[in-house]
Coordinates of C-alpha atoms in Angstrom, one line a residue:
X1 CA 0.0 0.0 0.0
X2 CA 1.8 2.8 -0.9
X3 CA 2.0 6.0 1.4
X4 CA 1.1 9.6 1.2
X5 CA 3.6 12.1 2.4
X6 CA 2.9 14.7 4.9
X7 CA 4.5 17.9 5.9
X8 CA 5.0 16.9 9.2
X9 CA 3.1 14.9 12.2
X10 CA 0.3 16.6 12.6
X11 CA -0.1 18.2 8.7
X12 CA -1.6 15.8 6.6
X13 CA -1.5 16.7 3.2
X14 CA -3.3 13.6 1.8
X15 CA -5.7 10.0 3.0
X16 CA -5.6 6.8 2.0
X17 CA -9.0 5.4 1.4
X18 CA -9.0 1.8 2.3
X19 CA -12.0 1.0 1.2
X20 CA -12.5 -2.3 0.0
X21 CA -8.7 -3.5 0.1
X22 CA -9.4 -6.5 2.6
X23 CA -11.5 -8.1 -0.2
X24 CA -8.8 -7.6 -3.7
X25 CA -11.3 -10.4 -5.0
X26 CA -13.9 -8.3 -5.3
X27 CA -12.8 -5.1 -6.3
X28 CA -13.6 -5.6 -10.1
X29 CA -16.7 -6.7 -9.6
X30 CA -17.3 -4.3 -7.1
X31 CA -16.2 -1.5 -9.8
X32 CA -18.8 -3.1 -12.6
X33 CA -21.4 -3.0 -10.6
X34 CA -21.1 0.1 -9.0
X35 CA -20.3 1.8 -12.4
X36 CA -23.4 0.1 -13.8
X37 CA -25.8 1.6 -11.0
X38 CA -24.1 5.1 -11.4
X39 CA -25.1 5.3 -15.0
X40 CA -28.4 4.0 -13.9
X41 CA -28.9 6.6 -11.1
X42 CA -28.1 9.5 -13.8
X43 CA -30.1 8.4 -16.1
X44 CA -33.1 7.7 -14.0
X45 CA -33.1 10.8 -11.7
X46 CA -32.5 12.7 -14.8
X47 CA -35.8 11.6 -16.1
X48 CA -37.6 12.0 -13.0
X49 CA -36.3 15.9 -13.1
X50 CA -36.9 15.9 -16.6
X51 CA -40.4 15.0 -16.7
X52 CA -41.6 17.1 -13.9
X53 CA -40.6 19.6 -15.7
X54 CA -41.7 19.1 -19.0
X55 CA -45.2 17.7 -18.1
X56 CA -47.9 19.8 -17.1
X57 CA -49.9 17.2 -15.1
X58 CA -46.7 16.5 -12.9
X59 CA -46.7 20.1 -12.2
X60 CA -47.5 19.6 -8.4
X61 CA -46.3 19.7 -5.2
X62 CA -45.4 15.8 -4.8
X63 CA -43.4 16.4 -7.9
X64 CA -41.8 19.6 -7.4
X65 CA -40.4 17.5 -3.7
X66 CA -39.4 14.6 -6.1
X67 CA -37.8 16.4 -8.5
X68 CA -35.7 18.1 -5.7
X69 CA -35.2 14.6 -4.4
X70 CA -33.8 13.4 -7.7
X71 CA -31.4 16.3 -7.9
X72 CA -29.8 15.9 -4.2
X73 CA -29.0 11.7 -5.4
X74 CA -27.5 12.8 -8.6
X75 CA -25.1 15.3 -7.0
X76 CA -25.2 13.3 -3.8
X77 CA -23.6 10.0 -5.9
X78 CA -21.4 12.3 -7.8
X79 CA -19.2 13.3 -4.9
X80 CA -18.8 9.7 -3.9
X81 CA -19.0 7.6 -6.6
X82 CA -16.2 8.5 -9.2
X83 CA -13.8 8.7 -7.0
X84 CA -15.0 5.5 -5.5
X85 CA -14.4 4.0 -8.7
X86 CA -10.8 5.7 -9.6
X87 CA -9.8 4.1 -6.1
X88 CA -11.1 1.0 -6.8
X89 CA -8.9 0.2 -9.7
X90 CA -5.9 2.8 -8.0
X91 CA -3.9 0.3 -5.6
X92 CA -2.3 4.1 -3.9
X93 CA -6.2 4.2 -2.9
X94 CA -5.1 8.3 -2.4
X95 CA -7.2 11.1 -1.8
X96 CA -5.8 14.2 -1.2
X97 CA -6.8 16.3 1.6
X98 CA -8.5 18.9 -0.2
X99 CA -10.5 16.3 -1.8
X100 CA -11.3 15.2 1.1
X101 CA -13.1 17.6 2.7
X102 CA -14.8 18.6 -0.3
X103 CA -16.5 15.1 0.0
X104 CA -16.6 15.4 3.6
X105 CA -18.5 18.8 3.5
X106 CA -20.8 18.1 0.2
X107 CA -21.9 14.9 1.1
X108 CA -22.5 15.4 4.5
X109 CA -24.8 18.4 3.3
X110 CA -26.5 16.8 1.0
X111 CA -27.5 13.5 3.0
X112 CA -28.9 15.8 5.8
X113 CA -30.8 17.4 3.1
X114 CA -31.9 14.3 1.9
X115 CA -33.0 13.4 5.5
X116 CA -35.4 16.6 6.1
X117 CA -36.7 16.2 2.8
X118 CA -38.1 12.8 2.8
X119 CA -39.9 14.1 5.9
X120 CA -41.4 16.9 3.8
X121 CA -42.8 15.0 1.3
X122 CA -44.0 13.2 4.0
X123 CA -46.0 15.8 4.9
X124 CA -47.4 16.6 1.9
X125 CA -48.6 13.2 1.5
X126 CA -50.4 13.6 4.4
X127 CA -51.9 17.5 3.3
X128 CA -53.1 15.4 0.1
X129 CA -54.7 12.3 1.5
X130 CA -56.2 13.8 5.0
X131 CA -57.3 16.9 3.6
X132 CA -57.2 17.2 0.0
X133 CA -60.2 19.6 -0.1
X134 CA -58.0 21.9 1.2
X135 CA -54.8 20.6 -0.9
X136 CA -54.3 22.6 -3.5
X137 CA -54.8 26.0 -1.5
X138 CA -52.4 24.9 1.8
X139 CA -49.8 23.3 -0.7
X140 CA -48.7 26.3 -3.0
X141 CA -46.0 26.6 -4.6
X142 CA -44.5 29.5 -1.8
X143 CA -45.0 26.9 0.5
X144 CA -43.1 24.2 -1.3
X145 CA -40.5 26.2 -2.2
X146 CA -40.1 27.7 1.9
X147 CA -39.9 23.8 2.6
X148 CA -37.5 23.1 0.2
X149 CA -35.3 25.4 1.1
X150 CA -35.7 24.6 4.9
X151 CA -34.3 21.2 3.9
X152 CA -31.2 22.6 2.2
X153 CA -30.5 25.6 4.3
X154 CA -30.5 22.7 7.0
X155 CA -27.9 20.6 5.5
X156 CA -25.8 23.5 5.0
X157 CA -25.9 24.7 8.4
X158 CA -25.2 20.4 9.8
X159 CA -22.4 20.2 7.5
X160 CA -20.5 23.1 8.5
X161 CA -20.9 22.6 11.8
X162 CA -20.2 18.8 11.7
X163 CA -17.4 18.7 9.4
X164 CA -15.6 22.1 10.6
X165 CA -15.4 20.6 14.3
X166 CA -13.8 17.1 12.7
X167 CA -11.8 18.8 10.8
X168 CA -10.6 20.5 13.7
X169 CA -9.5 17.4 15.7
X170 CA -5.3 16.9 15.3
X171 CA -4.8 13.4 13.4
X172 CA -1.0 13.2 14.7
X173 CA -0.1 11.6 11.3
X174 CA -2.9 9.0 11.1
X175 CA -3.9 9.0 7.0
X176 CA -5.1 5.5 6.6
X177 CA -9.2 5.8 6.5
X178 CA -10.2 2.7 6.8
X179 CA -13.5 3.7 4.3
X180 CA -14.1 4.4 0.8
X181 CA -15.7 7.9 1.6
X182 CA -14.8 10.7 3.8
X183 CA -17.5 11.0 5.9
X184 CA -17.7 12.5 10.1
X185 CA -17.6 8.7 12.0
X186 CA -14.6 7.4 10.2
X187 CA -13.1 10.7 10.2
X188 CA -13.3 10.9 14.1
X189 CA -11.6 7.2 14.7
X190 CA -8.6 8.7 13.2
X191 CA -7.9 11.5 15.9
X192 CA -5.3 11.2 18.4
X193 CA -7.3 12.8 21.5
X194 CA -10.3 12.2 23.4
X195 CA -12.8 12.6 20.7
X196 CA -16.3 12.7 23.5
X197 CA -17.7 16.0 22.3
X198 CA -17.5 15.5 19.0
X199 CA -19.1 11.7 19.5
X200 CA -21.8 13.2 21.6
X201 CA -22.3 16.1 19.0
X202 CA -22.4 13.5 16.1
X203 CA -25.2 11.6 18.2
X204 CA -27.2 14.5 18.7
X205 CA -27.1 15.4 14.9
X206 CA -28.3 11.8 14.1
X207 CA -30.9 12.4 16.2
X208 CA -32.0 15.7 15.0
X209 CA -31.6 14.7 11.4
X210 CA -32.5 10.5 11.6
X211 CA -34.8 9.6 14.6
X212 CA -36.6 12.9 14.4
X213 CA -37.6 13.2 10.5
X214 CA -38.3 9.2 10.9
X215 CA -40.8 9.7 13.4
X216 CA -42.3 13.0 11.9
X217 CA -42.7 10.3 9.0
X218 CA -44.6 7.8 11.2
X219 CA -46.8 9.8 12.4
X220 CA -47.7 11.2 8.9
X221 CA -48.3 7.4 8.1
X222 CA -50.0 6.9 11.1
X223 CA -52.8 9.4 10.6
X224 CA -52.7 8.7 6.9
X225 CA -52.8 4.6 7.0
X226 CA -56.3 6.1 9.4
X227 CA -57.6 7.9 6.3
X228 CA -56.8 5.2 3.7
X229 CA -58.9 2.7 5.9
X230 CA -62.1 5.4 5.7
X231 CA -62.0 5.1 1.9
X232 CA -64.7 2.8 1.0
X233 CA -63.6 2.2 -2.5
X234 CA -61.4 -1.0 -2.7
X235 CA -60.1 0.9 -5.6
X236 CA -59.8 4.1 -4.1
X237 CA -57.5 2.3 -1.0
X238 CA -55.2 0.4 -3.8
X239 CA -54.5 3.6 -5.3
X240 CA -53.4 5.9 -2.6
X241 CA -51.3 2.8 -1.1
X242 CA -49.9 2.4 -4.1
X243 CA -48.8 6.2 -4.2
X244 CA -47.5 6.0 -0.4
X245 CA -46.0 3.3 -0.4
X246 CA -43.2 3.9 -2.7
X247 CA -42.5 6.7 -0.2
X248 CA -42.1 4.1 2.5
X249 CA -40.2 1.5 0.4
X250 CA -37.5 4.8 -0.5
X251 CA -37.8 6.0 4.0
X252 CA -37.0 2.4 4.7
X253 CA -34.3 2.1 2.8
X254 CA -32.7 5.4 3.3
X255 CA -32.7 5.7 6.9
X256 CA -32.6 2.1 8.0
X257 CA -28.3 2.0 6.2
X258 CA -27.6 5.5 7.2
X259 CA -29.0 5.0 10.7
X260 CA -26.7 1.9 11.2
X261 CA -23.7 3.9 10.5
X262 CA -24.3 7.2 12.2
X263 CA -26.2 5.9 15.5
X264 CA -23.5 3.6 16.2
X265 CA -21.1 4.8 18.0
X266 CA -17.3 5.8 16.6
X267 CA -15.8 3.3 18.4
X268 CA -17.5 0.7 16.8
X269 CA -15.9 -2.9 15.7
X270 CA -18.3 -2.7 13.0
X271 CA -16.1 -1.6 10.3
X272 CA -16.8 -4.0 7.6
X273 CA -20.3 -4.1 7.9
X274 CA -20.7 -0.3 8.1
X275 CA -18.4 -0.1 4.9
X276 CA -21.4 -2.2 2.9
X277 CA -24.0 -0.2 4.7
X278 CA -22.7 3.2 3.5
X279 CA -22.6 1.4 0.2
X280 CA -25.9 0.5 0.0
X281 CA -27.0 4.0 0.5
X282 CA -24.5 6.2 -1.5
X283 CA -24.9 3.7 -4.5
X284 CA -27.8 1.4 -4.1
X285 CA -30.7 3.9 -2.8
X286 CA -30.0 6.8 -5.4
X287 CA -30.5 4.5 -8.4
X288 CA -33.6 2.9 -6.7
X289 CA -35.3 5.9 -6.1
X290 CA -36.5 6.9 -9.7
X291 CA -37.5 3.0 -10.4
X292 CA -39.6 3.1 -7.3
X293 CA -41.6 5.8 -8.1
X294 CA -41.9 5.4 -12.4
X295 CA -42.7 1.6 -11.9
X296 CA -45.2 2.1 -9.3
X297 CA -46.5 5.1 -10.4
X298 CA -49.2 5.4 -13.1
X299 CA -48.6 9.1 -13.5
X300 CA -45.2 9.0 -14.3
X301 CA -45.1 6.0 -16.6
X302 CA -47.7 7.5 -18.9
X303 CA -46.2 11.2 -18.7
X304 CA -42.8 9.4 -19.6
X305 CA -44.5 7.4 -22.7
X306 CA -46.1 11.0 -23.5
X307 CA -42.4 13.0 -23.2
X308 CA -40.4 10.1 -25.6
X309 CA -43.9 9.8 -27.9
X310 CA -42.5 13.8 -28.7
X311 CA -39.3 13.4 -28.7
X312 CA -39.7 11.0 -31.3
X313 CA -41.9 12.7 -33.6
X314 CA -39.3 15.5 -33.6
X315 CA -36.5 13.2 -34.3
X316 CA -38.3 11.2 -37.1
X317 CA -39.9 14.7 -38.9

């Protein structure tokens, strides 16, 4: 493994990303597969965004929050994945530390926003299934857009005071991350000195950005799952399920990986395991998310028949 040089003890000037090195046998494989579901995950988010845009019927609020949704997992994967992949087939495995906190500050910002978001759109299932006589005049487009921005201006202000305060912990010449991303837990294990406020601080900001948007979410359910029953049309029931629970399939996912590697604490044995976790939802869950809601959702299938149907004609005329 080769080394990266630093100025002196406590001035690193570059990381070795471990990542994956414990298992050589699987690196190509890993860097097929992964490659595959990155092209999949731009070409599928891009649609969603596309089509929200360009069809008038999916000009509302669900879609708008999608769309948004779509846009965080395509830069979201972009900050991790490539050079996930250089370092897969680099046996240095070297980021340099610049890089690094790029990553560190981008996708840490983006994953919180990812977090308060999914709660949103939460929410406005709920506004459209518990009260949707009052839908379309509560969920405005000034409304969506204050949300929206809630959730980024959130993940902005978690990153930099996450990352800033890791950054700020002295790494007495320890470069070997023992991860394929930069992110806060790993980040800490490497510090030379008692690292307890910045644990305690991590756990507070899991809890402010995991536990409490997941059970924001439940409760939505909760009191929409109480509608849903209401509905005497068996038809009427199959539908909005249908609708929600794509939402719950993409929750489940997201926060059941990232809860496992930010709740546990940075001490943890769990290395290998949390390695495939935080694979699962920086590769996995961004290129499931726009199959999830296109194949299970009438709407978009049709308005995505309707968008190539034009295309078409313009090519072929």
């Amino acid at each position: 493994m080769g080394m990266v040089k630093s100025t002196n003890e406590g001035n690193i000037t570059g990381f070795i990303l471990l990542g994956f090195s414990d298992y050589p046998q699987l690196q190509t494989a890993l860097f097929v597969v992964i490659l595959i579901l990155y092209l999949l995950t731009i070409l599928g988010n891009t649609t969603i965004i596309l089509i929200s845009h360009l069809e008038p019927k999916l000009n509302t609020p669900m879609y708008f929050f999608l769309s948004h949704l779509s846009f965080l997992d395509l830069c979201f994967t972009s900050s991790v994945i490539p050079q996930l992949l250089v370092n897969l087939q680099d046996p240095m495995k070297t980021i340099t530390y610049g890089g690094c906190v790029v990553q560190l500050y981008v996708s840490l910002a983006l994953g919180s926003t990812e977090c308060v978001l999914l709660a949103v759109m939460s929410y406005d299932r709920y506004m459209a299934i518990c009260r949707p006589l009052h839908y379309a005049l509560l969920m405005h487009l000034h409304l969506c857009m204050a949300l929206t921005s809630l959730a980024w201006l959130s993940g902005v202000a978690t990153t930099l005071v996450q990352s800033t305060l890791t950054l700020q912990l002295p790494l007495c010449g320890h470069h070997q991350v023992d991860h394929f991303i930069c992110e806060v837990p790993v980040l800490i294990k490497l510090a030379c000195v008692d690292t307890t406020f910045n644990e305690a601080e991590l756990f507070v900001a899991s809890i402010l950005f995991l536990v409490v948007p997941i059970s924001f979410i439940l409760v939505s359910y909760g009191y929409i799952t109480k509608a849903v029953l209401k509905i005497k049309s068996a038809t009427g029931r199959k539908k909005v399920f249908g609708t929600c629970s794509s939402h719950v399939t993409v929750v489940i996912m997201f926060y059941g990986t990232i809860m496992f590697m930010y709740l546990q604490s940075a001490k943890s044995t769990y290395k290998d395991q949390g390695k495939f976790v935080s694979l699962f939802y920086t590769v996995v869950t961004p290129m499931l998310n726009p199959l999830i809601y296109t194949l299970r959702n009438k709407e978009v299938k049709e308005a995505l028949r309707k968008v190539l149907g034009k295309i078409l004609v313009i090519k072929f005329t």
